mmCIF file of C-alpha atoms in Angstrom:
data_model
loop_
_atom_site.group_PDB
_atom_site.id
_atom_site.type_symbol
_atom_site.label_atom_id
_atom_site.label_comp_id
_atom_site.label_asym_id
_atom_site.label_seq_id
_atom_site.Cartn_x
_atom_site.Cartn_y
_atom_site.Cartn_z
ATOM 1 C CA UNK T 19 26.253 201.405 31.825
ATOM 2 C CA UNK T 20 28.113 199.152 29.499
ATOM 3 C CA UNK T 21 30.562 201.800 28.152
ATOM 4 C CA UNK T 22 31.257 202.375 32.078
ATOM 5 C CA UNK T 23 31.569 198.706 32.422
ATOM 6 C CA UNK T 24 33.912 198.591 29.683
ATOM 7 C CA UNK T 25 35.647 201.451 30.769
ATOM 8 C CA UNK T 26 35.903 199.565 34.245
ATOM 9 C CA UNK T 27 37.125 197.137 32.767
ATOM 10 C CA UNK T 28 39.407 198.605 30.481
ATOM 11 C CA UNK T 29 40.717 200.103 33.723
ATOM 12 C CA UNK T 30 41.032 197.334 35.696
ATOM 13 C CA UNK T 31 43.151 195.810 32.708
ATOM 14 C CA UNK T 32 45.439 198.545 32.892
ATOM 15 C CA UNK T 33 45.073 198.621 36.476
ATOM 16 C CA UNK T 34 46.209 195.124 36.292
ATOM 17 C CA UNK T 35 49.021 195.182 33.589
ATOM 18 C CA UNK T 36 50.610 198.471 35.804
ATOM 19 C CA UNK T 37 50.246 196.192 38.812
ATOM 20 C CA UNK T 38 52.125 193.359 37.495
ATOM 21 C CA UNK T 39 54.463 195.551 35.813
ATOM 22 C CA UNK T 40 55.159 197.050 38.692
ATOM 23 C CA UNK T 41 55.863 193.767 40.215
ATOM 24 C CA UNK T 42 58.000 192.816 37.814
ATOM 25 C CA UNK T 43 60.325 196.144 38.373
ATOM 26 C CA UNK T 44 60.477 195.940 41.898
ATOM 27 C CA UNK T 45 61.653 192.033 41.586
ATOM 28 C CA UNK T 46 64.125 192.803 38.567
ATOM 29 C CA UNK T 47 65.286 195.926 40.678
ATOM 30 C CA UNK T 48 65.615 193.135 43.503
ATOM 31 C CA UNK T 49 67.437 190.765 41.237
ATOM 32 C CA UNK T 50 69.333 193.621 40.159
ATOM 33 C CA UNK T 51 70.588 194.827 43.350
ATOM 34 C CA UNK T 52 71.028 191.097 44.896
ATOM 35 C CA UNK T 53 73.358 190.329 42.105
ATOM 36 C CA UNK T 54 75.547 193.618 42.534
ATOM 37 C CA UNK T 55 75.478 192.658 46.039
ATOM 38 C CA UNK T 56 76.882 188.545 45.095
ATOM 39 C CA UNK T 57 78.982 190.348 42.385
ATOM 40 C CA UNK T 58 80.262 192.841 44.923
ATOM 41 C CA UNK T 59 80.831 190.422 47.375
ATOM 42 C CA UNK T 60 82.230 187.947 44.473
ATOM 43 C CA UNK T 61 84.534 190.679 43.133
ATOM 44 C CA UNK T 62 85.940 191.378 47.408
ATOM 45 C CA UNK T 63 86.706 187.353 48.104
ATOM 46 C CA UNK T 64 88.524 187.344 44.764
ATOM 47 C CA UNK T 65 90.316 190.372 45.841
ATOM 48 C CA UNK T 66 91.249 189.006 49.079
ATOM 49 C CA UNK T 67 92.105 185.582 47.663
ATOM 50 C CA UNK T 68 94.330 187.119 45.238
ATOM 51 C CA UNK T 69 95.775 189.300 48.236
ATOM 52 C CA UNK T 70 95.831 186.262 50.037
ATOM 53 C CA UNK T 71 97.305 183.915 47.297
ATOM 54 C CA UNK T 72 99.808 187.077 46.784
ATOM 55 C CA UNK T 73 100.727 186.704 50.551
ATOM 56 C CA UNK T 74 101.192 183.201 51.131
ATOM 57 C CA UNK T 75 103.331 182.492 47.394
ATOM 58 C CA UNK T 76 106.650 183.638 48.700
ATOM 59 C CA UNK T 77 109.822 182.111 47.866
ATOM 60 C CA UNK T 78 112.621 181.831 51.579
ATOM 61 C CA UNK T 79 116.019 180.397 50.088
ATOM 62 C CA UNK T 80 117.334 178.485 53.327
ATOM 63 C CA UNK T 81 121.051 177.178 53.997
ATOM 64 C CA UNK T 82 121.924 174.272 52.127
ATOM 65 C CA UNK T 83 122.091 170.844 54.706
ATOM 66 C CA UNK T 84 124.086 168.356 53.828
ATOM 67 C CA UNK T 85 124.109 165.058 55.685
ATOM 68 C CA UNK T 86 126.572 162.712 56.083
ATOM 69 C CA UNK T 87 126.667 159.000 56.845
ATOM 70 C CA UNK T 88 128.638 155.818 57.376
ATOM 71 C CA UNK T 89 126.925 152.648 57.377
ATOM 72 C CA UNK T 90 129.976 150.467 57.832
ATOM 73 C CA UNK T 91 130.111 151.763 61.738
ATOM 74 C CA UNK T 92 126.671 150.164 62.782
ATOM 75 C CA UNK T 93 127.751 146.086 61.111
ATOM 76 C CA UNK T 94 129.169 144.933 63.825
ATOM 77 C CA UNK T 95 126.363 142.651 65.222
ATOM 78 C CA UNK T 96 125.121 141.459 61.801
ATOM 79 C CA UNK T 97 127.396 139.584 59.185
ATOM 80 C CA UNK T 98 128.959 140.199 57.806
ATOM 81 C CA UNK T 99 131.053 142.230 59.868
ATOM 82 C CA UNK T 100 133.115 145.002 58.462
ATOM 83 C CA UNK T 101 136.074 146.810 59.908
ATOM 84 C CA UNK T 102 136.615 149.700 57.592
ATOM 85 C CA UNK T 103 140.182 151.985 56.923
ATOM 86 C CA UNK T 104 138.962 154.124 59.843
ATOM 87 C CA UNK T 105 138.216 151.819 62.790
ATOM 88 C CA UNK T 106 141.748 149.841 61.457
ATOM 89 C CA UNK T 107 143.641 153.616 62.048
ATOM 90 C CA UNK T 108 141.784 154.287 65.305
ATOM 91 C CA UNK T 109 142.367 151.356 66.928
ATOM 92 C CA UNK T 110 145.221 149.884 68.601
ATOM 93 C CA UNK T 111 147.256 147.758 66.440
ATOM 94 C CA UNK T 112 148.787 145.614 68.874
ATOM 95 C CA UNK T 113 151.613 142.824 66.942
ATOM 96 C CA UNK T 114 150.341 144.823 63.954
ATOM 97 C CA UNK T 115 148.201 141.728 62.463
ATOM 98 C CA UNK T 116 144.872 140.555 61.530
ATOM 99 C CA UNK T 117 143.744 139.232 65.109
ATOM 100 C CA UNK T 118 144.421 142.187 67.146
ATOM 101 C CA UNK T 119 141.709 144.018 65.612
ATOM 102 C CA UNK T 120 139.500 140.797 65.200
ATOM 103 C CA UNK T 121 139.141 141.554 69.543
ATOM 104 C CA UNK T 122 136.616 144.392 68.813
ATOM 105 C CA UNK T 123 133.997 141.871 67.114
ATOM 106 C CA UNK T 124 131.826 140.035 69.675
ATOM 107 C CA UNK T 125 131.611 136.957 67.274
ATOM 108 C CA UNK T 126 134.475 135.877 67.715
ATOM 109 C CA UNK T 127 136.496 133.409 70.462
ATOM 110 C CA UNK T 128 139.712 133.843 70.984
ATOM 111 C CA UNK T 129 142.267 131.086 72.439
ATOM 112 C CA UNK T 130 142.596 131.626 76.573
ATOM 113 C CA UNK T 131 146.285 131.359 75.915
ATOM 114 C CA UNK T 132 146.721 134.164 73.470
ATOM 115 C CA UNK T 133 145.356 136.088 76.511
ATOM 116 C CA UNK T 134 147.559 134.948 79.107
ATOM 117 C CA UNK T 135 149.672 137.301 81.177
ATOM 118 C CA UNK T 136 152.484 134.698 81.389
ATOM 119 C CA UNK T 137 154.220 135.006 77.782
ATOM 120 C CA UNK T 138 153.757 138.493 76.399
ATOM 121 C CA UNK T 139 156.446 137.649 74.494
ATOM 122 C CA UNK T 140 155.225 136.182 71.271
ATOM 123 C CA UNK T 141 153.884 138.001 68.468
ATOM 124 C CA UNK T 142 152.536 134.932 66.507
ATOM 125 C CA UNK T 143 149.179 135.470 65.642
ATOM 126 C CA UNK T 144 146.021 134.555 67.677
ATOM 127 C CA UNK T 145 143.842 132.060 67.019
ATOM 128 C CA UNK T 146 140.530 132.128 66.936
ATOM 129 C CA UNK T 147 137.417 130.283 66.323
ATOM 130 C CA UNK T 148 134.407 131.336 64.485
ATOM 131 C CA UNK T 149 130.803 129.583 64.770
ATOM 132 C CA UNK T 150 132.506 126.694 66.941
ATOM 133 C CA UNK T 151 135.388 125.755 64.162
ATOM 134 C CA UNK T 152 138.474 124.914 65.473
ATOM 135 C CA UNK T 153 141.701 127.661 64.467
ATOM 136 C CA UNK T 154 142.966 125.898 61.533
ATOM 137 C CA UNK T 155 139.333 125.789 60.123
ATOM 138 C CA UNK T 156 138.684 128.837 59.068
ATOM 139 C CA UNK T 157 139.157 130.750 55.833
ATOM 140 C CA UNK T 158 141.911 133.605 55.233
ATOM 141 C CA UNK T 159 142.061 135.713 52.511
ATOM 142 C CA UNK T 160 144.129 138.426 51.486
ATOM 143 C CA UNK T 161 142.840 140.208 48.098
ATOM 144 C CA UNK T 162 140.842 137.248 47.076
ATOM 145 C CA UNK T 163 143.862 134.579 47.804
ATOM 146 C CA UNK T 164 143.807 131.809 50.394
ATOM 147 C CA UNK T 165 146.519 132.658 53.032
ATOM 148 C CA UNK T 166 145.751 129.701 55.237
ATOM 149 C CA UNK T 167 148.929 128.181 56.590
ATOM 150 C CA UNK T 168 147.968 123.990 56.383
ATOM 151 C CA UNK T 169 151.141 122.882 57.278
ATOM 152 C CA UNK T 170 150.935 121.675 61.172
ATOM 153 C CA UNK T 171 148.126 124.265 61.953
ATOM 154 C CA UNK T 172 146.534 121.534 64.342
ATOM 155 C CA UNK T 173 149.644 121.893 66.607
ATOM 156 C CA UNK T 174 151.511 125.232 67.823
ATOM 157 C CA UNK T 175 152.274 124.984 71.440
ATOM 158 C CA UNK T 176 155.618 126.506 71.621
ATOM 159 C CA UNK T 177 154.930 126.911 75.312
ATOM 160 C CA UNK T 178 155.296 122.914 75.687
ATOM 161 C CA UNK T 179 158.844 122.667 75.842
ATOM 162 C CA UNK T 180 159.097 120.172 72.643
ATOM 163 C CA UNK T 181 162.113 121.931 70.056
ATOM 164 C CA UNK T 182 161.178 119.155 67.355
ATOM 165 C CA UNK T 183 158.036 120.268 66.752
ATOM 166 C CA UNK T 184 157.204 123.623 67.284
ATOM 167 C CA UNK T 185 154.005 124.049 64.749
ATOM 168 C CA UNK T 186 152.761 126.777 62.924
ATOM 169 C CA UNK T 187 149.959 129.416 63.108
ATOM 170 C CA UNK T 188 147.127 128.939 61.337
ATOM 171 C CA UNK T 189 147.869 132.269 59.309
ATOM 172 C CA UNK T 190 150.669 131.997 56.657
ATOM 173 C CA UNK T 191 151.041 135.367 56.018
ATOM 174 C CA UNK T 192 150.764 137.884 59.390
ATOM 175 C CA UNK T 193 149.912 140.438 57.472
ATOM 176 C CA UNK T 194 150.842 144.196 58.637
ATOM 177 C CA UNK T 195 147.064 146.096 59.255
ATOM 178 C CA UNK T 196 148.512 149.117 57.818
ATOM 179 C CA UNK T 197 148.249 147.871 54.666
ATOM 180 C CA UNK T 198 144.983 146.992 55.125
ATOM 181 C CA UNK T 199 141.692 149.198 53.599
ATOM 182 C CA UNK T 200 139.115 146.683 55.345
ATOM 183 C CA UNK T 201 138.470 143.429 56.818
ATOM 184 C CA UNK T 202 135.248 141.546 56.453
ATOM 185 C CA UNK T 203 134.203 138.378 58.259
ATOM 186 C CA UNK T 204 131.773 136.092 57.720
ATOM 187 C CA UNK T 205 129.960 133.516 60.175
ATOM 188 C CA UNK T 206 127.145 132.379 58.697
ATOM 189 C CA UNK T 207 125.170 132.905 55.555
ATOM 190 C CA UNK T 208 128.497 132.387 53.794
ATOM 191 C CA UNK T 209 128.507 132.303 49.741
ATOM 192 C CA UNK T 210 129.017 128.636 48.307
ATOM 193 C CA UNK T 211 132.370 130.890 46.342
ATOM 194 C CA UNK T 212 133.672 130.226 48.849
ATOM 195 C CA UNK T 213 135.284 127.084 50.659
ATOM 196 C CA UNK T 214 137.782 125.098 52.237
ATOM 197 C CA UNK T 215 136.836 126.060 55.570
ATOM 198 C CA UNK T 216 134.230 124.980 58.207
ATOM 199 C CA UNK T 217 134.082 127.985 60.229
ATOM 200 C CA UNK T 218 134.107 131.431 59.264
ATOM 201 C CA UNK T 219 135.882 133.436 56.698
ATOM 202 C CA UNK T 220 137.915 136.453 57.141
ATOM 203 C CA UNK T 221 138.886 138.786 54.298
ATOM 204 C CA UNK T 222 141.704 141.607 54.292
ATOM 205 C CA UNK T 223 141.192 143.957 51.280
ATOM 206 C CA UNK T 224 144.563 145.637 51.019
ATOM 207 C CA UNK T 225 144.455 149.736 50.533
ATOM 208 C CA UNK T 226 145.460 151.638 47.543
ATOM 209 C CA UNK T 227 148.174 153.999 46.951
ATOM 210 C CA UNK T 228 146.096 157.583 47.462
ATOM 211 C CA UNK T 229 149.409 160.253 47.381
ATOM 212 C CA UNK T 230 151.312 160.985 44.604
ATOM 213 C CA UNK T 231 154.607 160.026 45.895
ATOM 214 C CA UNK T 232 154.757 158.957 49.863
ATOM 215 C CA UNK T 233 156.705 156.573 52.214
ATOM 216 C CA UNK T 234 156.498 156.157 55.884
ATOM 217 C CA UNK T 235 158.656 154.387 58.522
ATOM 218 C CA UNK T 236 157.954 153.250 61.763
ATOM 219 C CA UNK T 237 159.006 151.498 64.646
ATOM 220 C CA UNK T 238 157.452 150.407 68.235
ATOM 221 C CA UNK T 239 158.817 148.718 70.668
ATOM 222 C CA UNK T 240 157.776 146.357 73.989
ATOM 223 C CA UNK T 241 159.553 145.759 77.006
ATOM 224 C CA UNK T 242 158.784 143.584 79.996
ATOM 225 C CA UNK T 243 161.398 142.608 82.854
ATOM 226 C CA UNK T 244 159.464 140.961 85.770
ATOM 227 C CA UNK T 245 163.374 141.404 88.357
ATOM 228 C CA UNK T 246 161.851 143.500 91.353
ATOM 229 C CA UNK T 247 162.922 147.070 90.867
ATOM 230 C CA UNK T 248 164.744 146.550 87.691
ATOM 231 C CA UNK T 249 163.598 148.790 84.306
ATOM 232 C CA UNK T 250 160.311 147.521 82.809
ATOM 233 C CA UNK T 251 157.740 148.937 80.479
ATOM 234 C CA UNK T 252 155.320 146.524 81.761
ATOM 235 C CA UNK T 253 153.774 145.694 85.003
ATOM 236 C CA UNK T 254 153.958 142.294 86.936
ATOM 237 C CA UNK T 255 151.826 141.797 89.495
ATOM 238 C CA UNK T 256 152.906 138.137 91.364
ATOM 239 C CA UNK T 257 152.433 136.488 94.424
ATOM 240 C CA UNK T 258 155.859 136.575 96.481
ATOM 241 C CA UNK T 259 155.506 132.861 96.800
ATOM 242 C CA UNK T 260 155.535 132.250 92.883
ATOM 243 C CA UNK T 261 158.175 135.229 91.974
ATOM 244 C CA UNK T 262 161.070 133.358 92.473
ATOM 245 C CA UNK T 263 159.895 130.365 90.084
ATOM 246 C CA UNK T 264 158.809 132.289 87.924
ATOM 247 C CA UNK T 265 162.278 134.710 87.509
ATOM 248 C CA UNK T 266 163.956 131.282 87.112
ATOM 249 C CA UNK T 267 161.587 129.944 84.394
ATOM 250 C CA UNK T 268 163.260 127.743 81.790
ATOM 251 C CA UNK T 269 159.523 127.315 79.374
ATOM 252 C CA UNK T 270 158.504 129.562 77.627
ATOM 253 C CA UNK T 271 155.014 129.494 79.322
ATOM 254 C CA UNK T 272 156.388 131.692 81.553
ATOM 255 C CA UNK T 273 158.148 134.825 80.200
ATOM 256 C CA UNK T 274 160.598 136.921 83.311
ATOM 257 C CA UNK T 275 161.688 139.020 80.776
ATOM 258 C CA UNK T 276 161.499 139.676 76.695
ATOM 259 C CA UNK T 277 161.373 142.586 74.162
ATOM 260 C CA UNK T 278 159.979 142.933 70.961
ATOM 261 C CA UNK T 279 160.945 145.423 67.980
ATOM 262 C CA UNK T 280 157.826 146.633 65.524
ATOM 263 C CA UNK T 281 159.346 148.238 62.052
ATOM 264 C CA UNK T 282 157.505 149.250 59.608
ATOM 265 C CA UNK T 283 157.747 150.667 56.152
ATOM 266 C CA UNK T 284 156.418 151.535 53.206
ATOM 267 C CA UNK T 285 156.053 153.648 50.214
ATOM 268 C CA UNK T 286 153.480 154.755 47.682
ATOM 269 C CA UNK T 287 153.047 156.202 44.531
ATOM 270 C CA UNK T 288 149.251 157.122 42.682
ATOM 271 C CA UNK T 289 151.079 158.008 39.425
ATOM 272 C CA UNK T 290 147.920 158.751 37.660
ATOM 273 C CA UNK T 291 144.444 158.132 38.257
ATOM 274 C CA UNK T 292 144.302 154.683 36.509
ATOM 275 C CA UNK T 293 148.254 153.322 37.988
ATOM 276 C CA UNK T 294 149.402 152.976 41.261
ATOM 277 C CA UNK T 295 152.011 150.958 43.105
ATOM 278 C CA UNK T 296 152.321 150.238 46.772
ATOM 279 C CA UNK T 297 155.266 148.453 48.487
ATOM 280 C CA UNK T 298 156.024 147.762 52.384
ATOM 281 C CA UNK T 299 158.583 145.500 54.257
ATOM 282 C CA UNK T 300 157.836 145.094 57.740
ATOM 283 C CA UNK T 301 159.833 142.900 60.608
ATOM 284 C CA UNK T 302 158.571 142.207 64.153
ATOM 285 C CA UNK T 303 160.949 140.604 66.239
ATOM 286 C CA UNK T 304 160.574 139.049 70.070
ATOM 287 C CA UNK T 305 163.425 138.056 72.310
ATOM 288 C CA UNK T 306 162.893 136.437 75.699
ATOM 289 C CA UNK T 307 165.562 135.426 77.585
ATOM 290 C CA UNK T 308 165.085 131.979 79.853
ATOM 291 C CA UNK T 309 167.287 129.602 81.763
ATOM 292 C CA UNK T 310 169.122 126.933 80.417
ATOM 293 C CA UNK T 311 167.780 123.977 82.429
ATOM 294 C CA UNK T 312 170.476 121.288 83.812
ATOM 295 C CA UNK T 313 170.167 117.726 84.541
ATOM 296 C CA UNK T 314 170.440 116.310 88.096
ATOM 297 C CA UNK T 315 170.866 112.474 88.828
ATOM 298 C CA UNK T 316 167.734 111.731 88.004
ATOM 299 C CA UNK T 317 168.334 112.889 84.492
ATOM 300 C CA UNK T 318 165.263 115.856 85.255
ATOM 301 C CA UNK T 319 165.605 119.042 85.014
ATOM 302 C CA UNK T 320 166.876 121.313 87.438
ATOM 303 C CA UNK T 321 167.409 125.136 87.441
ATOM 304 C CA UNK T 322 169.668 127.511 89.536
ATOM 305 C CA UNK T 323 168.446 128.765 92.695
ATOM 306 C CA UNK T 324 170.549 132.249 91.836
ATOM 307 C CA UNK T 325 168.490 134.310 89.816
ATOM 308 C CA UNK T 326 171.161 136.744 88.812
ATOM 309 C CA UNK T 327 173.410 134.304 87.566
ATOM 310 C CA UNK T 328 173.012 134.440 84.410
ATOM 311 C CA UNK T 329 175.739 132.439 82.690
ATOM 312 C CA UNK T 330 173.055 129.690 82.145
ATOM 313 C CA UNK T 331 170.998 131.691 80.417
ATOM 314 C CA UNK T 332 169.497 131.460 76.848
ATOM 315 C CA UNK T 333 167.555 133.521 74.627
ATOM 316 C CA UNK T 334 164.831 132.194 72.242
ATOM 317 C CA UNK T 335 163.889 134.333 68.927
ATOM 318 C CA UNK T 336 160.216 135.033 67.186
ATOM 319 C CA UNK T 337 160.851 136.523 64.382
ATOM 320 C CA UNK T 338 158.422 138.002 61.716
ATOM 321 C CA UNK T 339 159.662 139.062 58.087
ATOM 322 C CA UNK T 340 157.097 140.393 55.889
ATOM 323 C CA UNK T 341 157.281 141.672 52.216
ATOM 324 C CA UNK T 342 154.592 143.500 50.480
ATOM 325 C CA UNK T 343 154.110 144.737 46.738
ATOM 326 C CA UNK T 344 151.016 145.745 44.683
ATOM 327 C CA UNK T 345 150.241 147.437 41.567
ATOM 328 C CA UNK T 346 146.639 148.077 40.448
ATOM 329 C CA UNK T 347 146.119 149.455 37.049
ATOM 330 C CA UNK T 348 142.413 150.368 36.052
ATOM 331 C CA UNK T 349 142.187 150.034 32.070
ATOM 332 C CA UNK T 350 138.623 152.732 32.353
#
């Protein structure tokens, strides 16, 4: 009985080891098998990420874009204002000065009579008024020199009949705006460097010479003759009750008939990249043709009812004469 017992449990010790053994090799088979499986599946997501990774890292070379841009168009409501070479050559040059392109900025006033119908005769420069100054207040400057004209600015009424004082403009040079590579003005904010002025300040930045050798010439020309069905470049639209007065005008706040010559000329030369001269002469000339007024008995003026006499007539002048030289040298 006890070797049986023994042998019992001898056997249920072995019983017992091949049990757990057994366990053991059916878990480690498991393991085994689960970890193929992971390893498997492992080894297939790092295939398909590298197919994936494969697919999605390729190069496209595209067209090249290249944008362009011009912030000098978009300053004309802050200041300062700019007017750049291109605006200058696309817009209308008018007398060929400074003011006529000065009408495109909405910050500045121009005098009423520089837009009167009445004399489109005269080719002096318009005044103008900047932050509430009066003409002869402001600041001109032509490549960093003070072109103000101080001598009678206050008074230029040539339309008032008085031939002892006929004023000035405010502008002592009128220079030509083909000359010009920009125009800045300023109305507020201004830089203490500058003064003299107590409304706004308008700078001209002549162009350089960009062609190796160059010269241009030029010439315009205006014509106005108000005579019913007579030759006229420009239109006059009166009332029949004022065209006979003002056909037998003797001021010249009212201009029947006039003509203006434009010339213009100039030549260039960029003889290297570091020297350049530029030099222009340019004339603008206004005739307008009025009557000579006679005294009656009361020592007043009187004009001839015949309008097509014109053996009292007279012809007043404006006349412009501008000459221009530069020469830049760089020494870099």
């Amino acid at each position: 009985m006890i070797a049986f017992r023994y042998i019992y449990i001898y056997i249920t010790i072995f019983f017992s080891f091949n049990v757990l053994d057994s366990k053991e090799s059916i878990e480690s088979k498991a393991l085994q098998d689960s970890k193929a499986t992971i390893e498997e599946k492992d080894s297939n997501a790092t295939q398909n990420t590298q197919i994936d990774s494969n697919n999605t890292n390729k190069t496209y070379k595209l067209n090249a874009i290249t944008a362009f841009s011009d912030n000098d168009l978009n300053k004309f409501q802050s200041s300062p204002a700019v007017i750049n070479r291109q605006i200058i050559e696309s817009n209308p040059s008018g007398n060929g000065d400074i003011g006529s392109l000065l009408r495109i900025l909405p910050n500045v006033q121009f005098d009423n009579s520089q837009l009167s119908s009445n004399t489109p005769g005269e080719i002096s420069p318009a005044n103008i008024s900047i932050s509430g100054g009066l003409h002869y207040q402001n600041l001109f400057m032509l490549d960093g020199m003070n072109i103000n004209n101080d001598l009678g600015a206050g008074y230029n009424n040539l339309a008032g009949g008085n031939r002892l004082n006929t004023g000035t403009a405010s502008q002592g040079l009128a220079i030509d705006t083909s000359l010009l590579d920009s125009i800045t003005l300023q109305d507020s904010n201004i830089s203490a460097s500058f003064g003299g002025f107590n409304g706004g300040v308008i700078e001209a930045t002549t162009r350089r010479p960009t062609k190796k050798f160059g010269a241009k010439i030029s010439y315009q020309i205006t014509q106005g003759n108000a005579t019913p069905k007579a030759i006229s470049m420009t239109n006059y639209y009166l009332l029949d009750s004022n065209l006979q007065d003002f056909l037998i005008s003797t001021s010249s706040s009212n201009q029947p008939q006039f003509i203006k010559h434009l010339v213009k000329s100039s030549i260039e030369s960029k003889i290297n990249d570091n020297f350049g001269i530029l030099a222009a002469f340019n004339t603008t000339q206004s005739f307008i043709p009025l009557r000579r007024g006679a005294r009656n008995s009361n020592n007043l003026f009187q004009t001839p009812a015949d309008p097509q006499d014109y053996a009292d007539m007279q012809t007043q002048k404006r006349q412009i004469y501008n000459a221009f030289f530069k020469a830049y040298y760089s020494a870099t």
